[in-house]
Short mmCIF file of C-alpha atoms in Angstrom, two decimals:
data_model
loop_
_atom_site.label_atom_id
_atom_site.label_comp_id
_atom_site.label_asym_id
_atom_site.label_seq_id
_atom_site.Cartn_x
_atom_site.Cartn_y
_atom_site.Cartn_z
CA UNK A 72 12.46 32.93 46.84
CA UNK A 73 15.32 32.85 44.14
CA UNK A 74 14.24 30.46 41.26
CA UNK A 75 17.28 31.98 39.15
CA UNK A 76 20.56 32.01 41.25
CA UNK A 77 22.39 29.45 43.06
CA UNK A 78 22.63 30.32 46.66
CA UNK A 79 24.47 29.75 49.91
CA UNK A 80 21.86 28.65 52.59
CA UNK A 81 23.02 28.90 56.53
CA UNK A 82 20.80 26.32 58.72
CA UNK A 83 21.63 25.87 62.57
CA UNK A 84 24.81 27.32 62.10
CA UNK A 85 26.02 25.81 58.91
CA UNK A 86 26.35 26.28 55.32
CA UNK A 87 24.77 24.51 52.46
CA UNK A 88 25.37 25.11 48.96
CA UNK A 89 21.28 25.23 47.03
CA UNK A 90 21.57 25.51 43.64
CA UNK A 91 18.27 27.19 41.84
CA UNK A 92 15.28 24.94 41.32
CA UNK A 93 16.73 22.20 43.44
CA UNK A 94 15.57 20.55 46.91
CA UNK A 95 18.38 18.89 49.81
CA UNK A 96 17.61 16.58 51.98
CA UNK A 97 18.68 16.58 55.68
CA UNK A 98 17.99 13.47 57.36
CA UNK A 99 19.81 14.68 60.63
CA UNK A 100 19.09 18.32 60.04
CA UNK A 101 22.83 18.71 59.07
CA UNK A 102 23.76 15.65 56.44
CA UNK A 103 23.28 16.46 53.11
CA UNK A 104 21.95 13.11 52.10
CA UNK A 105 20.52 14.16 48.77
CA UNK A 106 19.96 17.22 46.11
CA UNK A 107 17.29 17.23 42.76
CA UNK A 108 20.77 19.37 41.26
CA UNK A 109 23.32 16.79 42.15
CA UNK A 110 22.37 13.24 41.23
CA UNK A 111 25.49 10.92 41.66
CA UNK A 112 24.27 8.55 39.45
CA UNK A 113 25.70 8.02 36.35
CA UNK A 114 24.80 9.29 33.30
CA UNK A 115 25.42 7.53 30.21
CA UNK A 116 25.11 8.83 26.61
CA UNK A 117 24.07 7.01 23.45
CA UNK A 118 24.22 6.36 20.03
CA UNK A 119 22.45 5.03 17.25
CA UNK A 120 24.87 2.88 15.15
CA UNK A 121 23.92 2.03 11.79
CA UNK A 122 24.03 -1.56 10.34
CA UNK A 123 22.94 -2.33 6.82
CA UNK A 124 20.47 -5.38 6.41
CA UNK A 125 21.90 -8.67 5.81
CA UNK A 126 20.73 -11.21 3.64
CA UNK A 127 20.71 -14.93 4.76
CA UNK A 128 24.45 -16.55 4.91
CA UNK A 129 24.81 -17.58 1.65
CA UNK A 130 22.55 -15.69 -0.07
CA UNK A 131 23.85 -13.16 -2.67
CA UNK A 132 22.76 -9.94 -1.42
CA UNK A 133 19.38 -9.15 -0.27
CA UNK A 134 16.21 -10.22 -2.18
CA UNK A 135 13.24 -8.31 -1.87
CA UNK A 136 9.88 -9.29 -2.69
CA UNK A 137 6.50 -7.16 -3.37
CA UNK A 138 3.18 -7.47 -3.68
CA UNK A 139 1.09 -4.95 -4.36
CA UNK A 140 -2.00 -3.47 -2.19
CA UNK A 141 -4.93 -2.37 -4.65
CA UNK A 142 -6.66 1.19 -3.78
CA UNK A 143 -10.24 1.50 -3.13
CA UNK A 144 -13.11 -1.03 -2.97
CA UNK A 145 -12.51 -2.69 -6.64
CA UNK A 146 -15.19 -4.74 -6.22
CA UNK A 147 -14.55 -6.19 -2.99
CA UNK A 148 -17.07 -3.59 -0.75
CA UNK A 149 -18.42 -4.72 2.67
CA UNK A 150 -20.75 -2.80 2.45
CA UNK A 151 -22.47 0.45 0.54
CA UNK A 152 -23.84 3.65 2.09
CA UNK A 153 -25.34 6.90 1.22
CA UNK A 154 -23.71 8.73 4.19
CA UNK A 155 -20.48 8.71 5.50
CA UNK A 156 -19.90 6.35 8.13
CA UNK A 157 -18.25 7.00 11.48
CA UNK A 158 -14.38 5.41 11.29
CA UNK A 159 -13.47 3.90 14.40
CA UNK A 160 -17.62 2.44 15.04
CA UNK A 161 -17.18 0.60 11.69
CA UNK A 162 -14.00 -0.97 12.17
CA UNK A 163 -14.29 -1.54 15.92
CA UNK A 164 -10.06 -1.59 16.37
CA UNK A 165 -9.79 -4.37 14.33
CA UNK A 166 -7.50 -2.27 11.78
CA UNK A 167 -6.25 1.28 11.42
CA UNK A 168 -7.41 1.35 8.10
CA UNK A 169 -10.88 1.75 6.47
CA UNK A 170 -11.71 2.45 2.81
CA UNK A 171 -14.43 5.03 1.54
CA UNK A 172 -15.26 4.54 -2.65
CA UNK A 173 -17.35 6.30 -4.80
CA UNK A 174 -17.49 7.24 -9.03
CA UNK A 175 -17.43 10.14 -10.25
CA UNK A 176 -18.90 10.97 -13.68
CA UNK A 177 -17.26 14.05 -15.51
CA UNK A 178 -19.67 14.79 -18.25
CA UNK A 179 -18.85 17.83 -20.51
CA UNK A 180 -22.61 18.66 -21.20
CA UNK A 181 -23.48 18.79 -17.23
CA UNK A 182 -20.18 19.64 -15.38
CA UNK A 183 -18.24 21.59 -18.03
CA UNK A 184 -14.62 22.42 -16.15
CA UNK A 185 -14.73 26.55 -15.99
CA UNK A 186 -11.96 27.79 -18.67
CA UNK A 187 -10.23 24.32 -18.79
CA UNK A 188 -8.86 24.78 -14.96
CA UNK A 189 -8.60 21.73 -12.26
CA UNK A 190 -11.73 21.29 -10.36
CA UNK A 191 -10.31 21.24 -6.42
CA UNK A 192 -11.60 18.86 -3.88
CA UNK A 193 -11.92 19.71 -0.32
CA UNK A 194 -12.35 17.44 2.54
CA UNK A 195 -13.51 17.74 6.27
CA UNK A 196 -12.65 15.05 8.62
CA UNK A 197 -12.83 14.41 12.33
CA UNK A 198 -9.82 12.70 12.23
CA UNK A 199 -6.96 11.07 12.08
CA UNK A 200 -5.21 10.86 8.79
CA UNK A 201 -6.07 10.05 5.14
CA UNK A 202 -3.98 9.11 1.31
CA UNK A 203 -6.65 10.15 -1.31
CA UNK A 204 -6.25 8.39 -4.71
CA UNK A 205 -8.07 9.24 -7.70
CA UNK A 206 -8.45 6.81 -10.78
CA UNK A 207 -5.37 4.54 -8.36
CA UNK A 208 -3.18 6.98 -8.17
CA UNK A 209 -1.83 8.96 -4.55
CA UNK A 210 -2.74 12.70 -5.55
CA UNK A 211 -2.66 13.66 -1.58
CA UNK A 212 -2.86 13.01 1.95
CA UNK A 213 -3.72 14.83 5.30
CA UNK A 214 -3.42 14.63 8.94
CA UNK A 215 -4.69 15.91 12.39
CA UNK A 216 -1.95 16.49 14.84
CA UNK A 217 -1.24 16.21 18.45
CA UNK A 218 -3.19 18.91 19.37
CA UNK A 219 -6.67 18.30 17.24
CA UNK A 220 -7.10 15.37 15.33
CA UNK A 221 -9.41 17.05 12.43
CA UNK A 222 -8.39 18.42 9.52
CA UNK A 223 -9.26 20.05 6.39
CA UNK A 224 -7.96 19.05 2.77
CA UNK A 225 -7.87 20.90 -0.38
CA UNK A 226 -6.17 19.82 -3.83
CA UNK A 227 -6.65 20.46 -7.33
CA UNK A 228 -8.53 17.11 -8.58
CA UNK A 229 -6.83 15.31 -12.13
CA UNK A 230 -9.97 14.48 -13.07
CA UNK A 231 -10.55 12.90 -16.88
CA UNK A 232 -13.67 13.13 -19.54
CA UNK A 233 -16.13 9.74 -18.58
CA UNK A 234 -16.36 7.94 -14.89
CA UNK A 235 -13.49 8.36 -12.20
CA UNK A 236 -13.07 6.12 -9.10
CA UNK A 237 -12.41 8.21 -5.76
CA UNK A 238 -11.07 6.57 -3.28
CA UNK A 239 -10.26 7.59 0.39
CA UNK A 240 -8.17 5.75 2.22
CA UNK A 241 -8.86 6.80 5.89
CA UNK A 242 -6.39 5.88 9.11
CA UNK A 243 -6.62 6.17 13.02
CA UNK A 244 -3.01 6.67 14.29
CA UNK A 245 -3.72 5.54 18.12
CA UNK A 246 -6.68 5.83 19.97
CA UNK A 247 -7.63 8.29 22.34
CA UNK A 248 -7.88 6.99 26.25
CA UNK A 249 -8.73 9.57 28.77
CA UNK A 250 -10.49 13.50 28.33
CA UNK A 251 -14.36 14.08 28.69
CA UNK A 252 -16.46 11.80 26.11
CA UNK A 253 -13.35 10.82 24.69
CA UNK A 254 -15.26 7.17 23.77
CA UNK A 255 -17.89 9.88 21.41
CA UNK A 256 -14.75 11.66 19.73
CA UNK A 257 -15.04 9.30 16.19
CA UNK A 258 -12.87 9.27 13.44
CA UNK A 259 -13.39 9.56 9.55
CA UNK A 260 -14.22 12.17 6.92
CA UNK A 261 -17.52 14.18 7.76
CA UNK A 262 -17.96 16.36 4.29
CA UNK A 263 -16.30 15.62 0.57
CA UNK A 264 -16.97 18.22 -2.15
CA UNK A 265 -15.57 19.58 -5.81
CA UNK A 266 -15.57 23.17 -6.67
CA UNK A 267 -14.38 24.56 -9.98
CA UNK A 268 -17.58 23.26 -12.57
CA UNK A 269 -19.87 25.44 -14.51
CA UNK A 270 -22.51 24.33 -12.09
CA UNK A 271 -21.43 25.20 -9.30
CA UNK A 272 -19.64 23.13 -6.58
CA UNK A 273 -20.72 19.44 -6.21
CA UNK A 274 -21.60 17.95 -2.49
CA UNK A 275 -20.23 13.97 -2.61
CA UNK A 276 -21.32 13.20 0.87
CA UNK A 277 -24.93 11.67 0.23
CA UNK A 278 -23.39 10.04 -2.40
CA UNK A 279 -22.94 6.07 -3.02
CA UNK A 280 -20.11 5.65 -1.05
CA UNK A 281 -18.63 1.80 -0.93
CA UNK A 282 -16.55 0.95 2.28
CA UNK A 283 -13.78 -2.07 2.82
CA UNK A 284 -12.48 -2.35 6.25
CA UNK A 285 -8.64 -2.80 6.30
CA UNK A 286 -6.30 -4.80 3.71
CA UNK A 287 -6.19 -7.43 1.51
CA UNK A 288 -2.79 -7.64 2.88
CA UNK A 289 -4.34 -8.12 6.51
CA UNK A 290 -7.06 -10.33 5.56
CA UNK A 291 -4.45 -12.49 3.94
CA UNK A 292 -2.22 -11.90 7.23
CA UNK A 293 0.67 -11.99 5.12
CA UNK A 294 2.70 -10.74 7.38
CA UNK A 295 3.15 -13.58 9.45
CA UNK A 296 1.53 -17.29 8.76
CA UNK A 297 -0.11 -16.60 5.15
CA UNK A 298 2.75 -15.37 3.79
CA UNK A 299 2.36 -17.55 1.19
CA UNK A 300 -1.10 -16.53 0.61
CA UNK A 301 -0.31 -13.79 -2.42
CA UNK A 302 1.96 -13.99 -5.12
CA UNK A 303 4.67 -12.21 -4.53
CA UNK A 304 6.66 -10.46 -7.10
CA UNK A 305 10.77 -10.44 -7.01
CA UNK A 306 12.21 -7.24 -8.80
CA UNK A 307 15.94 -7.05 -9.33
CA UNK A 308 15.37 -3.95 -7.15
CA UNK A 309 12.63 -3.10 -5.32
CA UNK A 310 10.58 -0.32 -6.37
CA UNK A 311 10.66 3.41 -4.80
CA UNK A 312 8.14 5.83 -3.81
CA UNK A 313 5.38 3.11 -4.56
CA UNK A 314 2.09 4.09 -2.10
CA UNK A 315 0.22 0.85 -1.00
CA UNK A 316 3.12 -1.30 -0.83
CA UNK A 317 4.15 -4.72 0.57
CA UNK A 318 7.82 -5.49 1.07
CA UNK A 319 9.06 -8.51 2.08
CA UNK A 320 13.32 -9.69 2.65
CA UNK A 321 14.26 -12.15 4.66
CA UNK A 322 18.02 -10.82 7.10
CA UNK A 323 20.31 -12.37 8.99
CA UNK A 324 20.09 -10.76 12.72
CA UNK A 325 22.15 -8.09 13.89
CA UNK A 326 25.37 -9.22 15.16
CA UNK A 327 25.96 -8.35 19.41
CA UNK A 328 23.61 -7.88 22.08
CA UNK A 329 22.90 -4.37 22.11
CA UNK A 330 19.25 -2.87 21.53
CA UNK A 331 18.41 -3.52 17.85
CA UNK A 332 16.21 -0.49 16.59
CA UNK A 333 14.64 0.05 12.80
CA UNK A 334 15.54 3.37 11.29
CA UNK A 335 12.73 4.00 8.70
CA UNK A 336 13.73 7.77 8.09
CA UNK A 337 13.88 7.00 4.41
CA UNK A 338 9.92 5.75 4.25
CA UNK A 339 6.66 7.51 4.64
CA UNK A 340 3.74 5.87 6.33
CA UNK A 341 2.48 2.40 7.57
CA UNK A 342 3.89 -0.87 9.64
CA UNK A 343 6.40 -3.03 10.00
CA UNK A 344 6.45 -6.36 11.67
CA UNK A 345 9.53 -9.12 12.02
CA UNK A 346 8.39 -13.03 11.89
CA UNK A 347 5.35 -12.32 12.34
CA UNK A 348 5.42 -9.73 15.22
CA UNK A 349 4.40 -6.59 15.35
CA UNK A 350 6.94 -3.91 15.58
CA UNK A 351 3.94 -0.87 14.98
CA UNK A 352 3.16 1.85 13.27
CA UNK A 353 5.96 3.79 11.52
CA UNK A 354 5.45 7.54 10.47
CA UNK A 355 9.08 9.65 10.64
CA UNK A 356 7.22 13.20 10.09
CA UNK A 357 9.15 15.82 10.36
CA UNK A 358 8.12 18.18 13.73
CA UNK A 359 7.78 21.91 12.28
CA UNK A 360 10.78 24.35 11.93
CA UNK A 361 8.86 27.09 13.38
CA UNK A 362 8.92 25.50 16.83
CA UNK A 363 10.76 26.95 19.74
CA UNK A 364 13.73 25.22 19.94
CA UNK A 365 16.70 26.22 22.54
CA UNK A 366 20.32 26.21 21.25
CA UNK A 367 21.31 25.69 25.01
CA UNK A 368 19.06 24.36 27.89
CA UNK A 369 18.91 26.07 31.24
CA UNK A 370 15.81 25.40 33.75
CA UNK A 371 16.58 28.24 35.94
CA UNK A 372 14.19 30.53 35.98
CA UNK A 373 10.52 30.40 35.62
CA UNK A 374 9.31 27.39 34.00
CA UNK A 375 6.99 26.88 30.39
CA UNK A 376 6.71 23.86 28.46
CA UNK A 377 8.25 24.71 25.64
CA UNK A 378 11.96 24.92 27.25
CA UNK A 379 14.47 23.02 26.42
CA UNK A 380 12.56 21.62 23.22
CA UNK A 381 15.26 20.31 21.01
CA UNK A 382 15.08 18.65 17.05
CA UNK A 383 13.16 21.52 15.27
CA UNK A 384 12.65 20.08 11.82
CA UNK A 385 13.72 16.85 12.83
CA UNK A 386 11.28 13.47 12.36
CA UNK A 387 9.44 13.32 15.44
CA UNK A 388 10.65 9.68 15.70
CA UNK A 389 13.35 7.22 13.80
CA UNK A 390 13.42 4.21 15.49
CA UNK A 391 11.68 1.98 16.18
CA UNK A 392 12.82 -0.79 18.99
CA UNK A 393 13.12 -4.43 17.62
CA UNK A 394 13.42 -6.72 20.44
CA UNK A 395 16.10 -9.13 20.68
CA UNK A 396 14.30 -12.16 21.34
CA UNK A 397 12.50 -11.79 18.33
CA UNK A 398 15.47 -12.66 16.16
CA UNK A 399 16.48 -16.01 15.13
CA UNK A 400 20.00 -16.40 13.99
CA UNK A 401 19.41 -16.18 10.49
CA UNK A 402 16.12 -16.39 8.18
CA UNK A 403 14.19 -13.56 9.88
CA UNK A 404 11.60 -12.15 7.72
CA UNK A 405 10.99 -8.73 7.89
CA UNK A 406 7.93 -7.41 5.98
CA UNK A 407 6.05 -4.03 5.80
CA UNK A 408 3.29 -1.89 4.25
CA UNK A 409 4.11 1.50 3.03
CA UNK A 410 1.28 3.64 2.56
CA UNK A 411 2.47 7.05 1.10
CA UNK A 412 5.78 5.26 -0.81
CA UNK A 413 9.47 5.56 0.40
CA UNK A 414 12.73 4.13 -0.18
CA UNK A 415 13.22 0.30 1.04
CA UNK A 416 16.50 0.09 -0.16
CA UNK A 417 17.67 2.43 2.32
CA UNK A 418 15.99 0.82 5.81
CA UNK A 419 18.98 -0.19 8.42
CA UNK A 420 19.06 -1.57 11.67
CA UNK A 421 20.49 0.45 14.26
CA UNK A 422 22.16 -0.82 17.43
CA UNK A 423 22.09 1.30 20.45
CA UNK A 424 25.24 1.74 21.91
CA UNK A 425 26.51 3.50 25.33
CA UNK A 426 29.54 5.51 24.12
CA UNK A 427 30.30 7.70 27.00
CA UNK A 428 29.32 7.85 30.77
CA UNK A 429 29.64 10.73 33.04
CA UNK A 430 29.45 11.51 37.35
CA UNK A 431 29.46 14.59 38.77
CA UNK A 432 29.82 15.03 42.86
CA UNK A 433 30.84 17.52 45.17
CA UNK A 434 32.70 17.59 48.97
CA UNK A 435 29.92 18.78 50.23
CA UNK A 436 27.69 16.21 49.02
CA UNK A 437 29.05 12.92 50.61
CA UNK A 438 27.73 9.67 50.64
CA UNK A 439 24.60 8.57 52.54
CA UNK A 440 23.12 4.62 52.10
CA UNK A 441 20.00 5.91 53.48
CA UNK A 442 19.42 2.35 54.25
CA UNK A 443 21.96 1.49 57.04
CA UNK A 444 21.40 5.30 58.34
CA UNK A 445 23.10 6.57 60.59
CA UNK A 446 25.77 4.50 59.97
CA UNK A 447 26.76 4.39 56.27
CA UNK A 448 28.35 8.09 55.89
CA UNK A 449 31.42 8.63 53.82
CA UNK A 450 33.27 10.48 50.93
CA UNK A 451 31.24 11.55 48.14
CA UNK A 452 32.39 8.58 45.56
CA UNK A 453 31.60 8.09 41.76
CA UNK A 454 30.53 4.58 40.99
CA UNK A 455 30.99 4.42 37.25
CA UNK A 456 29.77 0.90 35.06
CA UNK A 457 30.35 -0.14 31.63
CA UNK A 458 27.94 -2.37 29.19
CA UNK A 459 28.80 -5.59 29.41
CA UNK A 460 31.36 -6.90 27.36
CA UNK A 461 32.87 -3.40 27.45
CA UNK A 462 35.91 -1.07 29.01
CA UNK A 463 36.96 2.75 29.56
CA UNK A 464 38.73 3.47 26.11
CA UNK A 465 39.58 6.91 27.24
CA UNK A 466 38.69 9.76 29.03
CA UNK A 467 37.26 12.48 27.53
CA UNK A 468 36.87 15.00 30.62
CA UNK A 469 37.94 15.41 34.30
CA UNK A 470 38.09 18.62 36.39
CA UNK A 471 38.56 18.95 40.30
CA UNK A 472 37.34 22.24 40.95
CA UNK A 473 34.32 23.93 39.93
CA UNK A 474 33.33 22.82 36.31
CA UNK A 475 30.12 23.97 34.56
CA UNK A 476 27.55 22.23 32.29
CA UNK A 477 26.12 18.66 31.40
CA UNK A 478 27.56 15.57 30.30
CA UNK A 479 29.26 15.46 27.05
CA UNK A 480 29.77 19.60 27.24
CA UNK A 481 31.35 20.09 30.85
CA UNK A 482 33.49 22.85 30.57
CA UNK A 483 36.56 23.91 33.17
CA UNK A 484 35.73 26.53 35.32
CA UNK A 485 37.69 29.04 36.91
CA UNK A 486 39.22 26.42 39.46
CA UNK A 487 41.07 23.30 38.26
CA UNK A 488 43.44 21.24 39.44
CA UNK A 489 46.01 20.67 35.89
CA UNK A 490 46.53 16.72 36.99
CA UNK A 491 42.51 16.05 37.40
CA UNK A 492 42.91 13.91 33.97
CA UNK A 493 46.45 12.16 34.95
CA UNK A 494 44.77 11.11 38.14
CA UNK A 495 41.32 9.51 36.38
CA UNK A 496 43.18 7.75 33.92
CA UNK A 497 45.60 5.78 35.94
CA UNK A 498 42.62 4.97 37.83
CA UNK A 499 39.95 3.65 34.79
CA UNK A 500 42.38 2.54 32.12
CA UNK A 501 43.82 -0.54 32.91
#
């Protein structure tokens, strides 16, 4: 068998064209009624178009509003442990988010820093992802990834003279469903220690360790009916690369009925919802530049997973689908939690738009309605259809003859007929 080249098959005396890695159909043991390598359905292309937020008619320009998420326990524990606690047990999927507290004492007779360098902290966890903050500030975070969920942290540790507050801030990113014990996997961080003191490194896991499940943010549900619950605070511009964020603006909906997504390139980490509703987790990481990624795609041959893998270095995803239905016509309040810190200012709607269709057939691939068989046979026939609300501008390729590639890159082979164009246009653009 040939999984490389196309080839010319002859069954009961007749010809059929197979190209590689493909399977025809022969309902009569002669009518080529379908082929995996020649759908006749129409393929349509898309872009993102970008639309800038839109205050309320009226307004003057958009006004955001913050409030700000404290880190740690500060004060407010649930409850205090001299273990680590398992993440996803403790917070039973009522919230990705669960906070792990403790002090930290740096006294210069006991823990004298070796030749004035950083002490380093390194952290174990089972999983998924986790912002440390020392004293309230973000000096680091960490994640699993697709493959294993654990990870391992290390990073030098601004510690200062007298007691510091260390605060974990630890996240599940979706919950595993299927796999062997997959209900036993857990979640959390397992082992917490500083190196880099005269007396050697310090083990923080028996330690007091104070634990908050979720946000004050979510216990105030201020994302939908207590949004009046916190003060919020109205900057002339809303801050940048803040971690534990709330941002609040109220827009105007997108104008059109196209699918409305939320590109959130410019932020790091958290949610976003719209009146109320959740529109999920947001997290535009970046997939690694080391990947294999093809400059041209071609299935022939044998087959591997990693073929035809495309956007090396590109944020694994960027938008993030609004639907329509939750828009009113004006007033909409859009509000979200940044974890890490990004740039607000920045966040646009995007409308998806169908900006070019293609078909692709062949004589010897005519058309079968499989339905009425045997009596619905005829010409192979392209069956092209617009959006709504939209026409055939112009068109961008045509070739009778033998034309290579995929839509948006077909390419004239070595058989054309010169008047293939002419002859679409007077038939599409009316």
């Amino acid at each position: 068998m040939d999984d490389t080249n196309d080839k010319w098959i002859v069954f009961q005396n007749r010809s059929y064209h197979l190209p590689a890695w493909s399977v025809t159909i022969l309902p009569d043991c002669k009518t080529v009624a379908f082929n995996t390598a020649k759908v006749r359905s129409q393929t349509s292309m898309v872009d993102m178009v970008p639309e800038s937020l839109v205050g309320e008619e009226g307004s003057n320009g958009l006004q955001w509003h913050i409030y700000k998420e404290k880190s740690g326990t500060v004060g407010k524990d649930d409850f205090v442990r001299h273990e680590f606690v398992d993440h996803l047990n403790t917070t039973k999927d009522t919230t990705d988010y669960l906070w792990y507290s403790t002090r930290f004492d740096v006294n210069g007779s006991k823990t004298l820093l070796n030749s004035g360098s950083k002490p380093v902290l390194m952290v174990e966890s089972k999983g998924h992802a986790v912002h440390v903050f020392v004293n309230e500030e973000l000096i680091a975070s960490a994640s699993g990834n697709g493959t294993d969920i654990t990870y391992m942290l290390e990073t030098h540790l601004p510690l200062k003279a007298g007691k510091n507050d260390i605060s974990f801030l630890s996240m599940t990113v979706g919950l595993q469903n299927a796999g062997p014990f997959y209900e036993w996997v857990g979640a959390g961080l397992t082992s917490v220690k500083i190196a880099g003191f005269d007396n050697g490194t310090i083990d923080l896991s028996s330690s007091t360790w104070k634990y908050k499940i979720g946000l004050d943010g979510e216990h105030l549900r201020i994302f939908s009916d207590g949004i009046n619950n916190v003060k919020w605070i109205s900057p002339s511009f809303p801050p940048k690369h803040q971690p534990l964020t709330w941002y609040m603006v109220v827009v105007d909906a997108p104008k059109g009925t196209d699918p409305v997504g939320l590109d959130m390139t410019t932020m790091g980490k958290g949610q976003a919802w719209l009146n109320g509703k959740a529109i999920g987790r947001y997290w535009p990481r970046k997939s690694s530049i080391n990947d294999k990624c093809s400059s041209s795609c071609n299935y022939k041959g044998k087959f591997f997973p990693d073929k035809c893998r495309t956007g090396c270095g590109e944020p694994t995803q960027r938008w993030y689908h609004v639907p329509l239905s939750w828009f009113k016509p004006s007033g909409n309040i859009l509000v979200i939690f940044e974890e890490k810190g990004g740039d607000p200012t920045k966040i646009t709607f995007s409308r998806r738009r169908v900006t070019k269709i293609c078909s692709f057939l062949s004589e010897d691939y005519p058309f079968v309605d499989l339905e009425n068989w045997p009596n619905a046979i005829g010409r192979a026939t392209p069956h092209l259809v617009c959006p709504e609300n939209t026409s055939i501008s112009s068109i961008g390729f045509a070739s009778y003859g033998n034309p290579s590639g995929a839509c948006g890159s077909y390419q004239q082979g070595t058989c054309h007929h010169p008047s293939s164009t002419l002859i679409i246009e007077k038939v599409c653009l009316k």
